[in-house]
Short mmCIF file of C-alpha atoms in Angstrom, two decimals:
data_model
loop_
_atom_site.label_atom_id
_atom_site.label_comp_id
_atom_site.label_asym_id
_atom_site.label_seq_id
_atom_site.Cartn_x
_atom_site.Cartn_y
_atom_site.Cartn_z
CA MET A 21 59.79 44.60 68.58
CA SER A 22 58.09 41.39 67.54
CA TYR A 23 54.66 40.28 68.75
CA TYR A 24 56.35 37.73 71.06
CA LYS A 25 58.44 40.41 72.79
CA ASN A 26 55.44 42.71 73.15
CA TYR A 27 53.51 39.91 74.82
CA GLU A 28 56.35 39.29 77.30
CA VAL A 29 56.47 43.02 78.12
CA LEU A 30 52.73 43.11 78.89
CA ALA A 31 52.85 39.88 80.91
CA ASN A 32 55.76 41.13 83.03
CA GLU A 33 54.07 44.49 83.65
CA VAL A 34 50.85 42.89 84.90
CA LYS A 35 52.72 40.30 86.97
CA THR A 36 54.84 43.01 88.61
CA GLN A 37 51.73 45.06 89.39
CA ALA A 38 49.94 42.05 90.90
CA LYS A 39 52.91 41.18 93.12
CA LYS A 40 53.23 44.79 94.23
CA GLU A 41 49.55 45.07 95.19
CA ASN A 42 49.77 41.63 96.88
CA ILE A 43 46.03 41.00 96.82
CA ILE A 44 46.32 37.55 95.27
CA ASN A 45 49.19 35.08 94.89
CA TRP A 46 50.12 35.32 91.22
CA ASP A 47 51.70 31.84 91.12
CA ASP A 48 48.62 30.04 92.48
CA LEU A 49 46.69 27.94 89.97
CA SER A 50 43.46 28.90 91.71
CA TRP A 51 42.50 32.44 92.73
CA GLY A 52 39.28 31.34 94.39
CA LYS A 53 35.60 31.82 93.45
CA GLY A 54 35.98 29.21 90.67
CA VAL A 55 38.75 31.12 88.85
CA SER A 56 41.05 28.14 88.38
CA PHE A 57 43.87 27.87 85.82
CA LYS A 58 44.70 24.21 86.41
CA ASN A 59 42.35 22.20 84.22
CA ASN A 60 40.74 22.78 80.84
CA ASN A 61 37.62 20.64 80.54
CA HIS A 62 37.36 21.43 76.82
CA ILE A 63 40.56 19.42 76.17
CA LYS A 64 39.70 15.76 76.67
CA ARG A 65 43.11 14.33 75.84
CA TYR A 66 45.30 16.63 77.94
CA ASN A 67 42.82 18.01 80.50
CA GLU A 68 45.48 20.30 81.98
CA MET A 69 45.70 23.91 80.87
CA GLY A 70 48.92 24.79 79.05
CA GLU A 71 51.46 27.08 80.72
CA HIS A 72 51.13 29.82 78.10
CA PHE A 73 47.34 30.01 78.33
CA GLN A 74 47.54 29.90 82.12
CA GLN A 75 49.71 33.01 81.98
CA LEU A 76 47.53 34.66 79.32
CA SER A 77 44.43 34.07 81.46
CA LYS A 78 46.07 35.62 84.51
CA VAL A 79 47.29 38.63 82.55
CA ILE A 80 43.91 39.35 80.93
CA ILE A 81 41.84 38.66 84.06
CA TYR A 82 43.97 40.74 86.41
CA ARG A 83 44.26 43.60 83.93
CA GLU A 84 40.67 43.68 82.65
CA CYS A 85 38.38 41.87 85.10
CA PHE A 86 39.74 41.65 88.63
CA PRO A 87 37.99 41.76 91.07
CA ASN A 88 34.76 41.17 89.09
CA VAL A 89 34.13 37.42 89.52
CA GLY A 90 31.48 37.00 86.82
CA LYS A 91 33.53 38.79 84.17
CA SER A 92 36.66 36.85 85.19
CA LEU A 93 34.89 33.50 84.78
CA LEU A 94 33.59 34.57 81.36
CA TYR A 95 37.04 35.61 80.11
CA LEU A 96 38.58 32.44 81.56
CA ALA A 97 36.02 30.27 79.73
CA THR A 98 36.77 32.17 76.49
CA ILE A 99 40.53 31.60 76.79
CA LYS A 100 40.04 27.92 77.60
CA ILE A 101 37.96 27.51 74.43
CA MET A 102 40.67 29.44 72.60
CA GLU A 103 43.29 26.93 73.77
CA TYR A 104 41.09 24.06 72.63
CA SER A 105 40.77 25.67 69.15
CA PHE A 106 44.56 26.05 68.87
CA ILE A 107 45.05 22.35 69.67
CA ASN A 108 42.11 21.26 67.52
CA MET A 109 43.55 23.10 64.49
CA LYS A 110 47.12 21.98 65.25
CA ILE A 111 48.57 25.48 65.50
CA GLU A 112 51.41 26.40 67.86
CA PRO A 113 49.63 27.34 71.13
CA HIS A 114 50.63 30.97 71.51
CA ILE A 115 48.31 33.96 71.30
CA VAL A 116 50.41 35.72 68.63
CA ASN A 117 49.52 32.89 66.23
CA ILE A 118 45.76 33.49 66.40
CA ASN A 119 44.08 33.86 62.99
CA PRO A 120 40.54 34.20 61.55
CA ASP A 121 40.10 30.41 61.38
CA ILE A 122 40.78 30.06 65.10
CA ILE A 123 38.42 32.94 65.85
CA ASN A 124 35.65 31.25 63.84
CA ASP A 125 36.30 27.97 65.64
CA ILE A 126 36.09 29.67 69.08
CA ILE A 127 32.70 31.16 68.20
CA LEU A 128 31.53 27.81 66.79
CA GLN A 129 32.56 25.96 69.97
CA GLY A 130 30.74 28.56 72.05
CA GLU A 131 27.56 28.01 70.05
CA LYS A 132 27.86 24.23 70.39
CA LYS A 133 28.53 24.07 74.12
CA PHE A 134 26.58 26.99 75.58
CA SER A 135 23.22 28.72 75.42
CA ASN A 136 22.65 31.47 72.87
CA ASP A 137 23.14 34.21 75.49
CA ARG A 138 26.32 32.69 76.87
CA ALA A 139 27.73 32.13 73.37
CA GLY A 140 27.06 35.79 72.59
CA ALA A 141 28.83 36.83 75.79
CA ILE A 142 31.86 34.67 74.87
CA GLU A 143 31.96 36.23 71.39
CA LYS A 144 31.93 39.71 72.93
CA ALA A 145 34.63 38.74 75.46
CA LEU A 146 36.79 37.44 72.60
CA LYS A 147 36.47 40.80 70.84
CA ASN A 148 37.50 42.63 74.02
CA ILE A 149 40.51 40.34 74.59
CA LEU A 150 41.70 40.85 71.01
CA ASP A 151 41.23 44.62 71.40
CA VAL A 152 43.48 44.63 74.49
CA LEU A 153 46.12 42.57 72.70
CA ALA A 154 45.92 44.76 69.59
CA ILE A 155 46.39 47.95 71.63
CA ASN A 156 49.57 46.43 73.06
CA ASN A 157 50.73 45.44 69.55
CA ILE A 158 50.56 41.70 70.24
CA VAL A 159 48.10 40.74 67.49
CA ASN A 160 46.94 42.33 64.24
CA PRO A 161 44.25 44.98 65.01
CA LYS A 162 42.09 43.70 62.13
CA LEU A 163 41.45 40.44 64.00
CA SER A 164 39.11 42.09 66.51
CA LYS A 165 36.97 43.61 63.77
CA PHE A 166 35.09 40.42 62.86
CA ASN A 167 31.31 40.63 62.48
CA SER A 168 29.20 39.32 65.33
CA ARG A 169 27.16 36.34 64.25
CA VAL A 170 25.53 35.23 67.53
CA ARG A 171 22.16 36.88 67.90
CA LYS A 172 20.94 37.43 71.44
CA ASN A 173 17.47 38.26 72.73
CA ARG A 174 18.54 39.52 76.14
CA ASN A 175 18.04 43.17 75.17
CA LYS A 176 14.41 42.66 74.17
CA ALA A 177 11.69 44.17 76.32
CA ILE A 178 9.79 41.60 78.37
CA ARG A 179 6.59 42.16 76.36
CA ASP A 180 8.41 41.07 73.17
CA ILE A 181 9.28 37.62 74.50
CA PRO A 182 6.64 34.97 73.66
CA GLU A 183 7.11 33.22 77.01
CA GLN A 184 6.33 36.44 78.91
CA ASN A 185 3.57 34.75 80.90
CA ARG A 186 6.12 32.33 82.36
CA VAL A 187 8.57 35.07 83.35
CA LYS A 188 8.33 36.05 86.99
CA ASN A 189 7.13 39.55 87.79
CA LYS A 190 10.02 41.99 87.72
CA LEU A 191 8.19 44.86 89.40
CA PRO A 192 7.75 44.97 93.20
CA GLU A 193 4.35 44.58 94.80
CA ASP A 194 2.95 47.96 95.87
CA LYS A 195 1.94 46.40 99.19
CA VAL A 196 5.49 45.21 99.86
CA ILE A 197 6.79 48.76 99.32
CA ASP A 198 4.02 49.94 101.65
CA LEU A 199 5.17 47.47 104.33
CA VAL A 200 8.80 48.59 103.99
CA GLY A 201 7.65 52.21 104.37
CA ARG A 202 5.69 51.37 107.52
CA VAL A 203 8.68 49.65 109.11
CA PHE A 204 11.05 52.43 107.95
CA SER A 205 8.91 55.11 109.64
CA SER A 206 8.17 53.10 112.81
CA ASN A 207 9.94 53.78 116.10
CA ASP A 208 10.39 50.16 117.18
CA LYS A 209 13.10 48.84 114.85
CA SER A 210 15.94 46.40 115.40
CA GLN A 211 19.37 46.94 113.86
CA ARG A 212 18.40 44.30 111.33
CA ASP A 213 15.29 46.30 110.34
CA ILE A 214 17.32 49.51 110.04
CA PHE A 215 19.78 47.73 107.76
CA THR A 216 17.11 46.18 105.51
CA THR A 217 14.76 49.16 105.21
CA SER A 218 17.57 51.69 104.69
CA ILE A 219 19.01 49.67 101.81
CA ILE A 220 15.58 49.27 100.16
CA ALA A 221 14.99 53.02 100.58
CA LEU A 222 18.26 53.76 98.75
CA LEU A 223 17.32 51.28 96.01
CA LEU A 224 14.07 53.26 95.56
CA CYS A 225 15.84 56.65 95.41
CA ALA A 226 17.76 55.90 92.18
CA PRO A 227 18.00 52.85 89.86
CA THR A 228 20.85 51.09 91.63
CA ARG A 229 22.23 47.58 91.96
CA ILE A 230 22.47 46.00 95.42
CA SER A 231 26.25 45.60 95.04
CA GLU A 232 26.57 49.35 94.43
CA VAL A 233 24.65 50.20 97.60
CA LEU A 234 26.69 47.76 99.70
CA SER A 235 29.93 49.34 98.46
CA LEU A 236 28.99 52.96 99.24
CA GLU A 237 31.53 55.15 100.97
CA VAL A 238 30.77 57.17 104.10
CA ASP A 239 31.28 60.45 102.20
CA CYS A 240 29.07 59.41 99.27
CA GLU A 241 26.59 62.31 99.47
CA VAL A 242 26.86 65.11 96.91
CA GLU A 243 24.95 68.39 97.06
CA GLY A 244 24.79 71.26 94.58
CA LYS A 245 22.44 73.59 92.73
CA ASP A 246 20.69 73.32 89.38
CA LYS A 247 20.28 76.03 86.71
CA GLU A 248 17.35 77.53 88.58
CA GLY A 249 19.34 77.77 91.81
CA LYS A 250 17.37 74.98 93.51
CA GLY A 251 19.24 72.49 95.68
CA THR A 252 20.18 69.14 94.16
CA TYR A 253 21.19 66.00 96.01
CA GLY A 254 22.93 62.91 94.67
CA ILE A 255 24.80 59.83 95.80
CA ARG A 256 28.20 58.86 94.45
CA TYR A 257 28.30 55.20 93.42
CA HIS A 258 30.87 52.99 91.78
CA SER A 259 28.60 51.52 89.13
CA ALA A 260 29.11 47.88 88.23
CA LYS A 261 29.51 46.29 84.78
CA GLY A 262 32.26 48.63 83.65
CA TYR A 263 30.40 51.96 83.96
CA GLY A 264 32.69 53.21 86.73
CA GLU A 265 32.14 56.02 89.23
CA SER A 266 29.05 58.15 88.77
CA ILE A 267 26.66 60.40 90.69
CA LYS A 268 23.02 59.32 90.66
CA TRP A 269 20.82 62.33 91.34
CA VAL A 270 17.90 61.70 93.67
CA PRO A 271 14.44 63.14 92.86
CA ARG A 272 13.59 66.09 95.13
CA ASN A 273 10.72 64.30 96.87
CA MET A 274 13.14 61.53 97.95
CA HIS A 275 15.94 63.75 99.33
CA SER A 276 14.89 63.39 102.97
CA ILE A 277 14.47 59.61 102.64
CA ALA A 278 17.95 59.15 101.12
CA LYS A 279 19.60 61.40 103.72
CA LEU A 280 17.89 59.62 106.62
CA SER A 281 18.84 56.19 105.22
CA ILE A 282 22.51 57.10 104.90
CA GLN A 283 22.53 58.68 108.36
CA ARG A 284 21.07 55.50 109.88
CA LEU A 285 23.65 53.34 108.12
CA LYS A 286 26.45 55.60 109.38
CA VAL A 287 25.26 55.08 112.95
CA LEU A 288 24.93 51.33 112.32
CA SER A 289 28.52 51.01 111.09
CA ARG A 290 30.14 53.55 113.43
CA MET A 291 31.71 51.06 115.84
CA ALA A 292 33.08 48.80 113.09
CA ARG A 293 34.56 51.81 111.27
CA CYS A 294 36.25 52.93 114.49
CA ILE A 295 37.93 49.50 114.77
CA ALA A 296 39.04 49.71 111.13
CA SER A 297 40.37 53.24 111.59
CA ILE A 298 42.44 52.24 114.62
CA ARG A 299 44.04 49.40 112.68
CA GLU A 300 44.78 51.62 109.69
CA LYS A 301 46.42 54.34 111.79
CA GLY A 302 48.75 51.84 113.47
CA GLU A 303 49.97 50.85 116.91
CA LEU A 304 51.71 54.08 117.96
CA GLU A 305 48.70 56.24 117.10
CA PHE A 306 46.55 53.83 119.13
CA TYR A 307 48.66 54.44 122.25
CA ASN A 308 48.53 58.20 121.66
CA SER A 309 44.74 58.17 121.35
CA LEU A 310 44.51 56.34 124.69
CA ASP A 311 47.05 58.73 126.22
CA THR A 312 49.08 55.79 127.56
CA GLU A 313 52.33 53.91 127.04
CA GLU A 314 52.50 50.43 125.54
CA ASN A 315 52.85 48.95 129.04
CA GLY A 316 50.04 51.11 130.43
CA ARG A 317 46.98 49.50 132.04
CA TYR A 318 43.47 50.52 133.14
CA PHE A 319 42.80 52.43 129.93
CA HIS A 320 39.25 51.12 129.54
CA GLU A 321 37.50 54.50 129.95
CA LYS A 322 39.50 56.05 127.11
CA LEU A 323 38.97 52.89 125.04
CA TYR A 324 35.18 52.98 125.48
CA GLU A 325 35.15 56.65 124.55
CA LEU A 326 37.28 55.94 121.48
CA LEU A 327 34.99 53.10 120.32
CA ASN A 328 31.69 54.82 121.26
CA ILE A 329 30.75 52.00 123.63
CA ASP A 330 27.75 52.88 125.83
CA SER A 331 26.77 49.37 126.92
CA LYS A 332 28.40 45.93 126.85
CA LYS A 333 25.13 43.95 126.89
CA CYS A 334 25.07 43.32 123.13
CA PHE A 335 28.57 41.74 122.95
CA ASN A 336 29.37 38.04 122.84
CA ALA A 337 31.24 36.17 125.60
CA LYS A 338 34.63 36.51 123.88
CA THR A 339 34.37 40.32 123.62
CA LYS A 340 33.10 40.68 127.19
CA ASN A 341 36.02 38.60 128.46
CA ILE A 342 38.58 40.83 126.68
CA LEU A 343 36.95 44.01 128.01
CA MET A 344 36.79 42.57 131.53
CA ARG A 345 40.54 41.82 131.42
CA VAL A 346 41.19 45.42 130.29
CA GLU A 347 39.07 46.81 133.14
CA SER A 348 40.83 44.63 135.74
CA GLY A 349 44.30 45.64 134.49
CA VAL A 350 45.26 42.14 133.32
CA LEU A 351 45.99 43.36 129.79
CA SER A 352 48.48 46.10 128.99
CA ALA A 353 47.94 48.34 125.95
CA LYS A 354 50.57 46.35 124.04
CA GLU A 355 49.02 42.99 124.94
CA PHE A 356 45.57 44.31 124.04
CA TRP A 357 46.83 45.48 120.62
CA ASN A 358 48.48 42.13 119.86
CA GLU A 359 45.38 40.18 120.85
CA VAL A 360 42.76 42.34 119.18
CA PHE A 361 44.24 44.34 116.30
CA ASN A 362 47.36 42.51 115.15
CA TYR A 363 45.82 40.08 112.64
CA ASN A 364 45.69 39.73 108.88
CA ASP A 365 43.09 41.74 106.98
CA LYS A 366 39.90 39.72 106.56
CA THR A 367 38.93 41.41 103.30
CA LYS A 368 38.79 38.77 100.57
CA PRO A 369 40.73 39.37 97.33
CA TRP A 370 37.55 39.12 95.24
CA ASP A 371 35.82 41.81 97.30
CA ILE A 372 34.81 44.14 94.46
CA PHE A 373 36.06 47.34 96.03
CA SER A 374 38.94 46.07 98.18
CA LYS A 375 41.49 47.74 95.89
CA THR A 376 40.14 51.27 96.15
CA ILE A 377 38.22 51.86 99.38
CA LYS A 378 39.60 51.77 102.91
CA LEU A 379 37.57 49.70 105.33
CA SER A 380 37.17 52.71 107.63
CA ASN A 381 35.43 54.61 104.81
CA ARG A 382 32.91 51.91 103.93
CA LEU A 383 29.37 52.87 104.82
CA LEU A 384 28.31 49.25 105.30
CA LEU A 385 31.13 47.84 107.41
CA LEU A 386 29.71 45.79 110.28
CA ASN A 387 30.87 43.75 113.25
CA LYS A 388 30.52 40.01 113.06
CA ASP A 389 26.98 38.90 114.06
CA GLN A 390 25.91 42.54 114.52
CA LEU A 391 22.64 41.90 112.67
CA HIS A 392 22.05 38.45 114.18
CA LEU A 393 18.85 38.51 116.22
CA LYS A 394 20.17 36.12 118.90
CA LYS A 395 23.98 35.95 118.85
CA GLY A 396 26.13 38.52 120.61
CA VAL A 397 28.26 40.97 118.63
CA ASP A 398 31.97 40.26 118.10
CA LEU A 399 33.34 43.78 118.61
CA PHE A 400 36.82 43.16 117.25
CA CYS A 401 35.93 41.19 114.09
CA ILE A 402 34.78 43.43 111.23
CA LEU A 403 33.75 42.57 107.68
CA PRO A 404 32.22 44.41 104.71
CA THR A 405 28.54 43.55 104.32
CA SER A 406 27.73 40.99 101.63
CA ASP A 407 24.56 40.68 99.58
CA LYS A 408 23.91 37.31 101.24
CA ILE A 409 23.12 39.11 104.50
CA PHE A 410 20.50 41.21 102.72
CA TYR A 411 19.01 38.31 100.76
CA SER A 412 18.71 36.15 103.86
CA ASP A 413 16.12 38.56 105.28
CA PHE A 414 13.72 37.60 102.46
CA LYS A 415 14.47 33.88 102.41
CA LYS A 416 11.44 31.66 102.95
CA ARG A 417 11.65 29.93 106.31
CA SER A 418 9.75 26.91 107.58
CA GLY A 419 7.76 26.86 110.79
CA LYS A 420 10.50 24.85 112.48
CA GLU A 421 13.12 27.58 112.02
CA THR A 422 13.44 29.98 114.93
CA THR A 423 14.97 32.84 112.90
CA LEU A 424 12.28 35.02 111.34
CA ASN A 425 12.62 36.81 108.01
CA PHE A 426 11.54 40.42 107.35
CA PHE A 427 7.95 39.50 106.47
CA GLN A 428 7.54 37.22 109.50
CA ARG A 429 8.91 39.80 111.95
CA HIS A 430 6.33 42.38 110.83
CA LYS A 431 3.25 40.26 110.31
CA ALA A 432 1.12 42.78 112.21
CA LEU A 433 1.94 45.54 109.70
CA HIS A 434 1.08 43.51 106.57
CA PRO A 435 -1.38 45.18 104.17
CA ASN A 436 -4.26 42.88 103.25
CA GLY A 437 -3.50 40.42 100.44
CA MET A 438 0.24 41.12 100.30
CA LYS A 439 2.46 38.53 98.59
CA GLU A 440 5.67 37.87 100.52
CA ILE A 441 8.00 38.31 97.53
CA PHE A 442 10.79 40.83 97.12
CA SER A 443 13.99 41.05 95.04
CA SER A 444 16.67 43.72 95.32
CA HIS A 445 16.52 44.21 91.53
CA GLN A 446 12.79 44.98 91.48
CA PRO A 447 13.21 48.67 92.48
CA ARG A 448 15.66 49.11 89.59
CA HIS A 449 13.02 47.76 87.18
CA LEU A 450 10.38 49.98 88.78
CA LEU A 451 12.38 53.22 88.50
CA ASN A 452 13.41 52.44 84.92
CA THR A 453 9.78 51.78 83.98
CA LEU A 454 8.67 55.03 85.65
CA ALA A 455 11.40 56.85 83.71
CA GLN A 456 10.07 55.34 80.48
CA ARG A 457 6.55 56.46 81.40
CA ALA A 458 7.88 59.98 82.06
CA MET A 459 9.38 59.86 78.53
CA LEU A 460 13.00 60.42 79.56
CA SER A 461 15.40 59.89 76.68
CA ASP A 462 17.32 56.60 76.40
CA ILE A 463 20.59 58.40 77.16
CA GLU A 464 19.12 59.98 80.31
CA ILE A 465 17.78 56.64 81.54
CA ALA A 466 21.06 54.82 80.85
CA PHE A 467 23.06 57.59 82.54
CA TRP A 468 20.81 57.63 85.62
CA SER A 469 20.97 53.85 85.86
CA GLY A 470 24.75 53.65 85.49
CA ARG A 471 24.31 51.56 82.36
CA LYS A 472 27.03 51.39 79.71
CA ASN A 473 24.87 49.85 76.97
CA VAL A 474 21.87 52.05 76.09
CA GLU A 475 20.18 49.12 74.32
CA GLN A 476 19.70 47.39 77.68
CA ASN A 477 17.09 50.01 78.62
CA ASN A 478 14.58 47.78 76.84
CA VAL A 479 15.16 44.97 79.35
CA TYR A 480 13.93 47.26 82.14
CA ASP A 481 10.96 48.66 80.22
CA ASN A 482 8.00 46.85 81.79
CA ARG A 483 5.25 48.92 80.20
CA THR A 484 2.39 46.92 78.67
CA TRP A 485 1.20 47.18 75.09
CA GLU A 486 -1.99 48.80 76.40
CA GLU A 487 0.09 51.58 78.02
CA LEU A 488 1.93 52.22 74.76
CA ARG A 489 -1.34 52.30 72.79
CA GLN A 490 -2.81 54.75 75.33
CA ASN A 491 0.21 57.01 74.85
CA GLU A 492 -0.39 56.93 71.09
CA ARG A 493 -4.04 57.90 71.64
CA ARG A 494 -2.95 60.79 73.87
CA VAL A 495 -0.59 62.04 71.17
CA LEU A 496 -3.44 62.00 68.63
CA PHE A 497 -5.76 63.78 71.07
CA ALA A 498 -2.97 66.23 71.94
CA ASP A 499 -2.57 67.09 68.24
CA GLU A 500 -6.27 68.00 68.11
CA MET A 501 -5.94 70.18 71.22
CA ILE A 502 -2.86 71.94 69.81
CA SER A 503 -4.66 72.69 66.54
CA GLU A 504 -7.56 74.23 68.52
CA LEU A 505 -5.11 76.44 70.45
CA GLY A 506 -3.48 77.65 67.23
CA GLY A 507 0.09 77.34 66.06
CA GLY A 508 3.29 78.71 67.49
CA SER A 509 6.61 77.54 68.88
CA LYS A 510 6.89 74.69 71.34
CA GLU A 511 7.25 77.12 74.25
CA GLU A 512 4.13 79.10 73.18
CA ILE A 513 2.02 75.96 72.83
CA ILE A 514 3.14 74.68 76.25
CA CYS A 515 2.27 78.06 77.82
CA LYS A 516 -1.20 77.97 76.19
CA LEU A 517 -1.78 74.45 77.53
CA LYS A 518 -0.76 75.48 81.03
CA ASP A 519 -3.04 78.52 80.85
CA HIS A 520 -5.90 76.25 79.79
CA LEU A 521 -5.26 74.03 82.80
CA LYS A 522 -5.11 77.06 85.10
CA THR A 523 -8.49 78.24 83.80
CA LEU A 524 -10.02 74.85 84.57
CA GLU A 525 -8.58 74.91 88.09
CA GLU A 526 -10.06 78.37 88.70
CA LYS A 527 -13.47 77.08 87.54
CA ASN A 528 -13.16 74.14 89.90
CA ASN A 529 -12.36 76.39 92.87
CA LEU A 530 -15.33 78.62 91.97
CA TYR A 531 -17.75 75.68 91.89
CA ARG A 532 -16.37 74.39 95.17
CA SER A 533 -16.88 77.77 96.82
CA GLN A 534 -20.49 77.74 95.56
CA TYR A 535 -20.99 74.21 96.92
CA ASN A 536 -21.84 72.97 93.42
CA SER A 537 -20.19 69.57 93.83
CA GLN A 538 -21.68 68.06 90.65
CA LYS A 539 -20.11 70.64 88.34
CA ALA A 540 -16.92 70.70 90.42
CA ASN A 541 -16.49 66.92 90.11
CA TYR A 542 -17.03 67.11 86.35
CA VAL A 543 -14.41 69.86 85.96
CA GLU A 544 -12.02 67.98 88.27
CA ARG A 545 -12.18 64.89 86.05
CA GLU A 546 -11.50 67.10 83.02
CA ILE A 547 -8.54 68.70 84.86
CA GLN A 548 -7.04 65.27 85.58
CA GLU A 549 -7.34 64.16 81.97
CA VAL A 550 -6.04 67.45 80.54
CA GLY A 551 -3.24 67.43 83.10
CA ARG A 552 -2.15 63.98 81.93
CA ILE A 553 -2.21 65.12 78.32
CA ILE A 554 -0.25 68.29 79.09
CA ASN A 555 2.40 66.36 81.01
CA HIS A 556 2.66 63.94 78.11
CA ILE A 557 3.05 66.78 75.57
CA VAL A 558 5.59 68.64 77.71
CA SER A 559 7.60 65.45 78.22
CA TYR A 560 7.35 64.69 74.52
CA TYR A 561 8.67 68.12 73.56
CA LEU A 562 11.45 68.00 76.13
CA ARG A 563 12.46 64.58 74.89
CA GLY A 564 12.55 65.92 71.35
CA GLU A 565 14.93 68.67 72.44
CA HIS A 566 17.26 66.19 74.13
CA ASN A 567 17.26 63.97 71.08
CA GLU A 568 18.07 66.95 68.85
#
């Protein structure tokens, strides 16, 4: 088959799949969120996007990007520049006619019109698009093998950037984490506080993105045993940026925090998940669960039991009115179903996980206005939680606004001198930096973070030059200590170092028992320093083994 026929085969396959899944309207020129196929601003004379490149954009975006909005916009911008290059070079506007000159022109236009980082992203997107087309035998495979010429600095560590003093702090304030911990462990918490603190706790358990936490499933917890037979605990995420599903193992000292956070979120979303489950099971199953016919009335007790309703005080006027009509026998089961459950799904097509996860299995599915501090809850309107709800709790608010943010609600618990700044990405930077300090290998850090590109570890390495120099000094001092202990294998040297530390600890306990605090304090300081060196050496050796 020719390249033209292969293209038509691919386009028809993707179009058929899109119409079958029925998440978006394939024929629309706008799919929402800025993904519009109508105009091409790069083409001044024509302005409108050609029919072929409209179709190509839809095929590539639905097959490779959907429902990732950022990636879709990037690929769309790349294809629009591609169309401009075809017209600019007076070549028949069809993807099978692409050649090295057009590829060079696309990269050149990207460099002219966008920042260095964006131009580099467009160049990478172009490579990926050509790879997809080459796999489907639509273009020559050699076309995607061009050398990258746009140099980006986005993978540099923050200390390597000259403007580092003007870059905002990427690590969270210790006092902010302290405040979150105080609220998390307090007994007097609103649903809003439970939501906010539980999410931050999960962000601190493993290097995770906020979108990954918000898309967790109810059955996300994973437990097992390691080589030594000790219990392990992890959380199953769908990692963003193309990494896919993965389990992020939680450090042992954070197991209880992660479990408690997930349990609290399950309780928080229980009522909304019940509503979603009823809709998914269908009308007949609803009648069976109420033990009534479609014309049956006075089924409110069974309904409240089904929905776990203990009190109606928190509901808004609309919900209370519906429940009152059920209690008084005004509504039959059929009429109640038609009024409450028989509506179109509110999940938006660009919801990242709408294609794979049922609403009833989403850990963070909430009722409308459930977290609002003043409005009543709309029991029968449910929506997946968005990051905007989380971010709004840290938005700066003026004195005139009546709604308080997280910091304002807990003013009494503030540690002295705390700065009211927090970002959901700060815990990810913190855990990555701690992993660097613990000398985990790059592959281990990337795997734990759900990161496809190992080079991006450098972006999250917030160690200072002084820290790195101190590590070098410890290595030099460690070499001296190893030479004093004699040679041997790695395991023998580590055992000797641990024995040395044990001896110091025994001396310290002896001095303490003799109430000789001066000598005990001296030995304790030596223990701390030797302990740091030993941990560094052990980590260094273990890292060497992983790298081998």
